[in-house]
Amino acid sequence: MSQPVLRVVLGDQCSRTLSALADLDPARDVVLMAEVIGECTYVRHHRQKIALVLSAMRHFARALAARGVRVDYVRLDDADNSGTLRGEVMRAVARHRPTRIVATEPGEWRVREDMRGWGEAAGVPVAILDDTRFICSIAEFAAWAEGRKALRMEYFYREMRRRTGLLMDGDAPAGGRWNLDAENRKRLPDDVHPPAPFRVEPDAITREVIDLVAARFPDHWGGLESFAWPVTAKDAEAALDRFIADRLPRFGDYQDAMAEGESTLFHSLLSTSLNLGLLLPLDVCRGAEAAWREGRAPLNAVEGFIRQILGWREYVRGLYWLKMPEYARLNALGADRSLPAFYWTADSSMACLDAVVRQTRDLAYAHHIQRLMVTGNFALLAGIDPAEVNDWYLCVYADAFEWVELPNTHGMAIHADGGIMASKPYAASGKYIDRMSDHCRHCRYDVREAVGERACPFNALYWDFLARHRARFASNPRMAQMYRTMDRMDGAKVAAMRRQATAFLDRVAPRKAAAA
């Protein structure tokens, strides 16, 4: 047999169309897949996240083998497992003596930097190919961004609509408007009950992985009992079909809503399948578009859903690769407080925040408004150290890979990038949460109060945030009204809110320098 090409497939690359497999010769080549402790522990991932990736990998390896592909699969508990991707590549090179190594570009900066050193370490050439599963390549995004003063997602999204033809009527957007977000901000009525989310009951492979994770990672956060994620392309496609039929029609109206006891509302829960490669983003968008064109879902729902994928998902990936590694180190607002313990314990006594943390612990999932306007908004207002915030988000969600987590957290949620992503911080008082949810009905705090023992902490924190950062934001047209409102307030009330905010933060999130 001639010497093989060693084709490396990472845990989030479970796609039959992966570029590293495009010209695979089953009679000659070897596919390496390796479960390694280093990837499970570089942050303390939620146990469902670890189980999801390992199960998807094992199912994908089995599917490749069924096609006659030679798969060199290294399990986490293999006695000789080196514990690192590089170590397993080097061991595979020693076993197979390949002529070269072929890989698809990874989703995280640290992995790409390591991958660039594989060739010298192994003594064979390494080809790192574009990840063609995305709709916009890294190079195409860089070309779009070149020379622009502001990299706003809305303009990128319009360009992607034109390029793909999604929701276009000739040269114009379907319905005459690019963005129907204004129609998608309804609170969930008491008499609207979302359908139960799609579940995949764990098969023998997944149960084996769950047992392995429970045994190997007993101290990692998060429950395993509710695990029901798709781990194969077939199951992911079934989840997509169910979403389009049952949830997409009302997704738009209630995509920004929150409600006690409702973890998923009308959201798709497809982000894990997309980020693992079980679904391709263009296929998902086309499926949603077909539902609108066939009269099975309204335009506001379909446009809002497609914007999340064609717009945000592609945009944050492009921004990540354009700005890394410096992007991760930005701290434009000088945030320096420690992450409160209640991000892990769910005992803040704030009903909204505790509901999100409990849900995240149990399901490894929260939808975008819960992440942005509850846990993210609190971290922004409180001035939590961006590194700690980013680590938390990367740890706790099953769909979190750094290319998608970091820009959404760093740029959107906590404005640590100083406005590269968003023209204003997504700061809000308790009024926003009360408007979009029923959490305040069940809270020990009073959302109508800003000062006193029963006052909602979000209120004092909000006005203190505006006061702290007045020099930066007062001239921002989108924030000028809030500063005019603050200027009309009684000065003694503003001072009292600021004292209350500082005392609260000193108790729950001390400054890191003081804690050292």
PDB file of C-alpha atoms in Angstrom, residues 64-261:
ATOM      1  CA  LEU A  64     -16.965   7.322   7.969  1.00  0.00           C
ATOM      2  CA  ALA A  65     -16.014   3.724   8.678  1.00  0.00           C
ATOM      3  CA  ALA A  66     -19.332   2.557   7.210  1.00  0.00           C
ATOM      4  CA  ARG A  67     -18.283   4.249   3.953  1.00  0.00           C
ATOM      5  CA  GLY A  68     -15.055   2.264   3.908  1.00  0.00           C
ATOM      6  CA  VAL A  69     -12.858   5.045   5.275  1.00  0.00           C
ATOM      7  CA  ARG A  70      -9.953   4.007   7.478  1.00  0.00           C
ATOM      8  CA  VAL A  71     -10.397   5.896  10.766  1.00  0.00           C
ATOM      9  CA  ASP A  72      -7.696   6.041  13.418  1.00  0.00           C
ATOM     10  CA  TYR A  73      -9.829   6.923  16.435  1.00  0.00           C
ATOM     11  CA  VAL A  74      -8.234   7.704  19.796  1.00  0.00           C
ATOM     12  CA  ARG A  75     -10.566   7.572  22.778  1.00  0.00           C
ATOM     13  CA  LEU A  76     -10.224   9.727  25.850  1.00  0.00           C
ATOM     14  CA  ASP A  77      -9.561   6.706  28.048  1.00  0.00           C
ATOM     15  CA  ASP A  78      -7.032   5.032  25.724  1.00  0.00           C
ATOM     16  CA  ALA A  79      -3.992   4.165  27.832  1.00  0.00           C
ATOM     17  CA  ASP A  80      -1.477   5.822  25.486  1.00  0.00           C
ATOM     18  CA  ASN A  81      -3.491   8.970  24.820  1.00  0.00           C
ATOM     19  CA  SER A  82      -1.104  11.934  25.067  1.00  0.00           C
ATOM     20  CA  GLY A  83      -3.851  14.334  26.076  1.00  0.00           C
ATOM     21  CA  THR A  84      -3.210  16.950  23.358  1.00  0.00           C
ATOM     22  CA  LEU A  85      -4.096  17.332  19.698  1.00  0.00           C
ATOM     23  CA  ARG A  86      -0.462  17.820  18.750  1.00  0.00           C
ATOM     24  CA  GLY A  87       0.573  14.766  20.710  1.00  0.00           C
ATOM     25  CA  GLU A  88      -2.012  12.597  18.946  1.00  0.00           C
ATOM     26  CA  VAL A  89      -1.025  13.925  15.530  1.00  0.00           C
ATOM     27  CA  MET A  90       2.613  13.106  16.245  1.00  0.00           C
ATOM     28  CA  ARG A  91       1.710   9.598  17.398  1.00  0.00           C
ATOM     29  CA  ALA A  92      -0.416   9.080  14.277  1.00  0.00           C
ATOM     30  CA  VAL A  93       2.472  10.216  12.073  1.00  0.00           C
ATOM     31  CA  ALA A  94       4.682   7.617  13.751  1.00  0.00           C
ATOM     32  CA  ARG A  95       2.057   4.915  13.172  1.00  0.00           C
ATOM     33  CA  HIS A  96       1.150   5.677   9.560  1.00  0.00           C
ATOM     34  CA  ARG A  97       4.192   7.468   8.060  1.00  0.00           C
ATOM     35  CA  PRO A  98       2.022   9.779   5.904  1.00  0.00           C
ATOM     36  CA  THR A  99       3.305  11.795   2.980  1.00  0.00           C
ATOM     37  CA  ARG A 100       1.502  14.851   4.341  1.00  0.00           C
ATOM     38  CA  ILE A 101      -1.116  16.030   6.818  1.00  0.00           C
ATOM     39  CA  VAL A 102      -4.334  17.691   5.680  1.00  0.00           C
ATOM     40  CA  ALA A 103      -6.607  19.602   8.058  1.00  0.00           C
ATOM     41  CA  THR A 104      -9.420  22.112   7.850  1.00  0.00           C
ATOM     42  CA  GLU A 105      -8.828  25.428   9.587  1.00  0.00           C
ATOM     43  CA  PRO A 106      -9.996  25.210  13.197  1.00  0.00           C
ATOM     44  CA  GLY A 107     -12.491  27.476  14.934  1.00  0.00           C
ATOM     45  CA  GLU A 108     -10.176  28.780  17.634  1.00  0.00           C
ATOM     46  CA  TRP A 109      -7.063  30.927  17.402  1.00  0.00           C
ATOM     47  CA  ARG A 110      -5.052  28.859  19.896  1.00  0.00           C
ATOM     48  CA  VAL A 111      -5.660  25.674  17.867  1.00  0.00           C
ATOM     49  CA  ARG A 112      -4.657  27.301  14.589  1.00  0.00           C
ATOM     50  CA  GLU A 113      -1.437  28.583  16.135  1.00  0.00           C
ATOM     51  CA  ASP A 114      -0.649  25.091  17.386  1.00  0.00           C
ATOM     52  CA  MET A 115      -1.609  23.538  14.043  1.00  0.00           C
ATOM     53  CA  ARG A 116       0.875  25.762  12.225  1.00  0.00           C
ATOM     54  CA  GLY A 117       3.665  24.036  14.122  1.00  0.00           C
ATOM     55  CA  TRP A 118       2.627  20.480  13.299  1.00  0.00           C
ATOM     56  CA  GLY A 119       4.650  20.274  10.102  1.00  0.00           C
ATOM     57  CA  GLU A 120       7.969  21.123  11.709  1.00  0.00           C
ATOM     58  CA  ALA A 121       7.291  18.849  14.659  1.00  0.00           C
ATOM     59  CA  ALA A 122       6.216  15.916  12.477  1.00  0.00           C
ATOM     60  CA  GLY A 123       8.695  16.395   9.652  1.00  0.00           C
ATOM     61  CA  VAL A 124       5.965  16.236   6.986  1.00  0.00           C
ATOM     62  CA  PRO A 125       4.092  18.984   5.107  1.00  0.00           C
ATOM     63  CA  VAL A 126       0.816  20.248   6.559  1.00  0.00           C
ATOM     64  CA  ALA A 127      -1.979  21.761   4.460  1.00  0.00           C
ATOM     65  CA  ILE A 128      -4.564  23.829   6.372  1.00  0.00           C
ATOM     66  CA  LEU A 129      -7.598  24.275   4.130  1.00  0.00           C
ATOM     67  CA  ASP A 130     -10.402  26.857   4.261  1.00  0.00           C
ATOM     68  CA  ASP A 131     -13.511  25.798   6.132  1.00  0.00           C
ATOM     69  CA  THR A 132     -15.951  25.806   3.237  1.00  0.00           C
ATOM     70  CA  ARG A 133     -18.908  24.965   5.455  1.00  0.00           C
ATOM     71  CA  PHE A 134     -19.284  28.671   6.212  1.00  0.00           C
ATOM     72  CA  ILE A 135     -21.054  30.936   3.736  1.00  0.00           C
ATOM     73  CA  CYS A 136     -18.405  33.665   3.926  1.00  0.00           C
ATOM     74  CA  SER A 137     -14.723  32.776   4.008  1.00  0.00           C
ATOM     75  CA  ILE A 138     -12.255  34.497   6.301  1.00  0.00           C
ATOM     76  CA  ALA A 139     -10.617  36.127   3.282  1.00  0.00           C
ATOM     77  CA  GLU A 140     -13.958  37.324   1.899  1.00  0.00           C
ATOM     78  CA  PHE A 141     -14.865  38.922   5.206  1.00  0.00           C
ATOM     79  CA  ALA A 142     -11.480  40.658   5.388  1.00  0.00           C
ATOM     80  CA  ALA A 143     -12.046  42.026   1.884  1.00  0.00           C
ATOM     81  CA  TRP A 144     -15.489  43.307   2.892  1.00  0.00           C
ATOM     82  CA  ALA A 145     -14.057  44.944   6.039  1.00  0.00           C
ATOM     83  CA  GLU A 146     -11.073  46.607   4.341  1.00  0.00           C
ATOM     84  CA  GLY A 147     -11.287  50.383   4.395  1.00  0.00           C
ATOM     85  CA  ARG A 148     -14.526  50.552   6.404  1.00  0.00           C
ATOM     86  CA  LYS A 149     -14.624  52.896   9.385  1.00  0.00           C
ATOM     87  CA  ALA A 150     -17.319  50.830  11.090  1.00  0.00           C
ATOM     88  CA  LEU A 151     -17.898  47.095  10.765  1.00  0.00           C
ATOM     89  CA  ARG A 152     -21.636  46.967  11.329  1.00  0.00           C
ATOM     90  CA  MET A 153     -23.356  43.640  10.989  1.00  0.00           C
ATOM     91  CA  GLU A 154     -26.392  45.139   9.254  1.00  0.00           C
ATOM     92  CA  TYR A 155     -24.389  46.138   6.178  1.00  0.00           C
ATOM     93  CA  PHE A 156     -22.557  42.820   6.086  1.00  0.00           C
ATOM     94  CA  TYR A 157     -25.914  41.042   6.321  1.00  0.00           C
ATOM     95  CA  ARG A 158     -27.313  42.967   3.366  1.00  0.00           C
ATOM     96  CA  GLU A 159     -24.275  42.044   1.310  1.00  0.00           C
ATOM     97  CA  MET A 160     -24.741  38.375   2.215  1.00  0.00           C
ATOM     98  CA  ARG A 161     -28.415  38.535   1.239  1.00  0.00           C
ATOM     99  CA  ARG A 162     -27.428  39.896  -2.156  1.00  0.00           C
ATOM    100  CA  ARG A 163     -24.677  37.329  -2.585  1.00  0.00           C
ATOM    101  CA  THR A 164     -26.807  34.299  -1.684  1.00  0.00           C
ATOM    102  CA  GLY A 165     -30.156  35.532  -3.010  1.00  0.00           C
ATOM    103  CA  LEU A 166     -31.808  34.595   0.282  1.00  0.00           C
ATOM    104  CA  LEU A 167     -35.057  36.511   0.855  1.00  0.00           C
ATOM    105  CA  MET A 168     -34.487  38.616  -2.242  1.00  0.00           C
ATOM    106  CA  ASP A 169     -36.933  39.670  -4.918  1.00  0.00           C
ATOM    107  CA  GLY A 170     -34.553  40.561  -7.694  1.00  0.00           C
ATOM    108  CA  ASP A 171     -32.303  43.312  -6.333  1.00  0.00           C
ATOM    109  CA  ALA A 172     -34.670  44.243  -3.507  1.00  0.00           C
ATOM    110  CA  PRO A 173     -35.229  42.583  -0.126  1.00  0.00           C
ATOM    111  CA  ALA A 174     -38.371  40.488   0.126  1.00  0.00           C
ATOM    112  CA  GLY A 175     -41.164  42.560   1.603  1.00  0.00           C
ATOM    113  CA  GLY A 176     -39.324  45.803   0.866  1.00  0.00           C
ATOM    114  CA  ARG A 177     -37.265  45.901   4.077  1.00  0.00           C
ATOM    115  CA  TRP A 178     -33.943  44.316   5.003  1.00  0.00           C
ATOM    116  CA  ASN A 179     -34.661  44.009   8.711  1.00  0.00           C
ATOM    117  CA  LEU A 180     -37.984  43.245  10.408  1.00  0.00           C
ATOM    118  CA  ASP A 181     -36.605  43.281  13.953  1.00  0.00           C
ATOM    119  CA  ALA A 182     -39.117  45.914  15.073  1.00  0.00           C
ATOM    120  CA  GLU A 183     -41.865  43.304  14.654  1.00  0.00           C
ATOM    121  CA  ASN A 184     -40.048  40.743  16.795  1.00  0.00           C
ATOM    122  CA  ARG A 185     -40.190  42.263  20.286  1.00  0.00           C
ATOM    123  CA  LYS A 186     -43.374  40.891  21.787  1.00  0.00           C
ATOM    124  CA  ARG A 187     -43.733  39.662  25.330  1.00  0.00           C
ATOM    125  CA  LEU A 188     -45.050  36.093  25.619  1.00  0.00           C
ATOM    126  CA  PRO A 189     -48.770  36.222  26.514  1.00  0.00           C
ATOM    127  CA  ASP A 190     -49.963  34.038  29.373  1.00  0.00           C
ATOM    128  CA  ASP A 191     -52.152  32.023  27.004  1.00  0.00           C
ATOM    129  CA  VAL A 192     -49.394  31.189  24.476  1.00  0.00           C
ATOM    130  CA  HIS A 193     -47.671  27.897  25.218  1.00  0.00           C
ATOM    131  CA  PRO A 194     -44.615  26.948  23.116  1.00  0.00           C
ATOM    132  CA  PRO A 195     -44.345  23.356  21.908  1.00  0.00           C
ATOM    133  CA  ALA A 196     -42.002  20.982  23.671  1.00  0.00           C
ATOM    134  CA  PRO A 197     -38.468  21.093  22.245  1.00  0.00           C
ATOM    135  CA  PHE A 198     -37.229  18.345  19.947  1.00  0.00           C
ATOM    136  CA  ARG A 199     -35.369  15.657  21.886  1.00  0.00           C
ATOM    137  CA  VAL A 200     -33.029  12.895  20.792  1.00  0.00           C
ATOM    138  CA  GLU A 201     -32.967  10.049  23.278  1.00  0.00           C
ATOM    139  CA  PRO A 202     -29.372   8.959  23.892  1.00  0.00           C
ATOM    140  CA  ASP A 203     -28.412   5.759  22.073  1.00  0.00           C
ATOM    141  CA  ALA A 204     -25.827   3.249  23.283  1.00  0.00           C
ATOM    142  CA  ILE A 205     -22.889   5.341  22.044  1.00  0.00           C
ATOM    143  CA  THR A 206     -24.151   8.493  23.725  1.00  0.00           C
ATOM    144  CA  ARG A 207     -24.950   6.672  26.968  1.00  0.00           C
ATOM    145  CA  GLU A 208     -21.420   5.293  27.022  1.00  0.00           C
ATOM    146  CA  VAL A 209     -20.033   8.797  26.546  1.00  0.00           C
ATOM    147  CA  ILE A 210     -22.287  10.236  29.274  1.00  0.00           C
ATOM    148  CA  ASP A 211     -21.010   7.592  31.692  1.00  0.00           C
ATOM    149  CA  LEU A 212     -17.418   8.396  30.710  1.00  0.00           C
ATOM    150  CA  VAL A 213     -17.934  12.124  31.251  1.00  0.00           C
ATOM    151  CA  ALA A 214     -19.647  11.560  34.597  1.00  0.00           C
ATOM    152  CA  ALA A 215     -16.698   9.465  35.757  1.00  0.00           C
ATOM    153  CA  ARG A 216     -13.866  11.588  34.331  1.00  0.00           C
ATOM    154  CA  PHE A 217     -15.254  15.078  35.037  1.00  0.00           C
ATOM    155  CA  PRO A 218     -17.154  14.859  38.327  1.00  0.00           C
ATOM    156  CA  ASP A 219     -16.097  18.380  39.330  1.00  0.00           C
ATOM    157  CA  HIS A 220     -17.126  20.099  36.091  1.00  0.00           C
ATOM    158  CA  TRP A 221     -20.294  22.191  36.257  1.00  0.00           C
ATOM    159  CA  GLY A 222     -23.608  21.144  34.830  1.00  0.00           C
ATOM    160  CA  GLY A 223     -26.038  18.257  34.807  1.00  0.00           C
ATOM    161  CA  LEU A 224     -26.032  15.370  32.351  1.00  0.00           C
ATOM    162  CA  GLU A 225     -29.519  14.047  33.087  1.00  0.00           C
ATOM    163  CA  SER A 226     -31.326  16.160  30.494  1.00  0.00           C
ATOM    164  CA  PHE A 227     -28.947  15.388  27.600  1.00  0.00           C
ATOM    165  CA  ALA A 228     -30.989  15.193  24.401  1.00  0.00           C
ATOM    166  CA  TRP A 229     -28.892  16.962  21.738  1.00  0.00           C
ATOM    167  CA  PRO A 230     -28.651  15.718  18.151  1.00  0.00           C
ATOM    168  CA  VAL A 231     -25.306  13.976  17.631  1.00  0.00           C
ATOM    169  CA  THR A 232     -25.711  12.828  14.017  1.00  0.00           C
ATOM    170  CA  ALA A 233     -26.563  14.628  10.802  1.00  0.00           C
ATOM    171  CA  LYS A 234     -29.766  12.591  10.524  1.00  0.00           C
ATOM    172  CA  ASP A 235     -30.974  13.669  13.944  1.00  0.00           C
ATOM    173  CA  ALA A 236     -29.951  17.274  13.312  1.00  0.00           C
ATOM    174  CA  GLU A 237     -31.952  17.314  10.080  1.00  0.00           C
ATOM    175  CA  ALA A 238     -34.952  15.944  11.968  1.00  0.00           C
ATOM    176  CA  ALA A 239     -34.524  18.734  14.540  1.00  0.00           C
ATOM    177  CA  LEU A 240     -34.450  21.309  11.730  1.00  0.00           C
ATOM    178  CA  ASP A 241     -37.589  19.897  10.147  1.00  0.00           C
ATOM    179  CA  ARG A 242     -39.408  19.943  13.485  1.00  0.00           C
ATOM    180  CA  PHE A 243     -38.356  23.533  14.179  1.00  0.00           C
ATOM    181  CA  ILE A 244     -39.553  24.756  10.792  1.00  0.00           C
ATOM    182  CA  ALA A 245     -42.898  22.990  11.205  1.00  0.00           C
ATOM    183  CA  ASP A 246     -43.652  23.699  14.869  1.00  0.00           C
ATOM    184  CA  ARG A 247     -41.699  26.715  16.074  1.00  0.00           C
ATOM    185  CA  LEU A 248     -40.521  28.902  13.208  1.00  0.00           C
ATOM    186  CA  PRO A 249     -43.980  30.400  12.480  1.00  0.00           C
ATOM    187  CA  ARG A 250     -44.014  32.141  15.892  1.00  0.00           C
ATOM    188  CA  PHE A 251     -40.270  32.479  16.389  1.00  0.00           C
ATOM    189  CA  GLY A 252     -40.165  36.056  15.149  1.00  0.00           C
ATOM    190  CA  ASP A 253     -42.871  37.457  17.391  1.00  0.00           C
ATOM    191  CA  TYR A 254     -41.383  36.067  20.584  1.00  0.00           C
ATOM    192  CA  GLN A 255     -37.658  35.735  19.870  1.00  0.00           C
ATOM    193  CA  ASP A 256     -36.827  38.433  22.451  1.00  0.00           C
ATOM    194  CA  ALA A 257     -39.256  37.198  25.116  1.00  0.00           C
ATOM    195  CA  MET A 258     -38.462  35.433  28.366  1.00  0.00           C
ATOM    196  CA  ALA A 259     -40.804  33.560  30.703  1.00  0.00           C
ATOM    197  CA  GLU A 260     -40.596  31.634  33.960  1.00  0.00           C
ATOM    198  CA  GLY A 261     -40.401  27.910  33.319  1.00  0.00           C
TER     199      GLY A 261
END
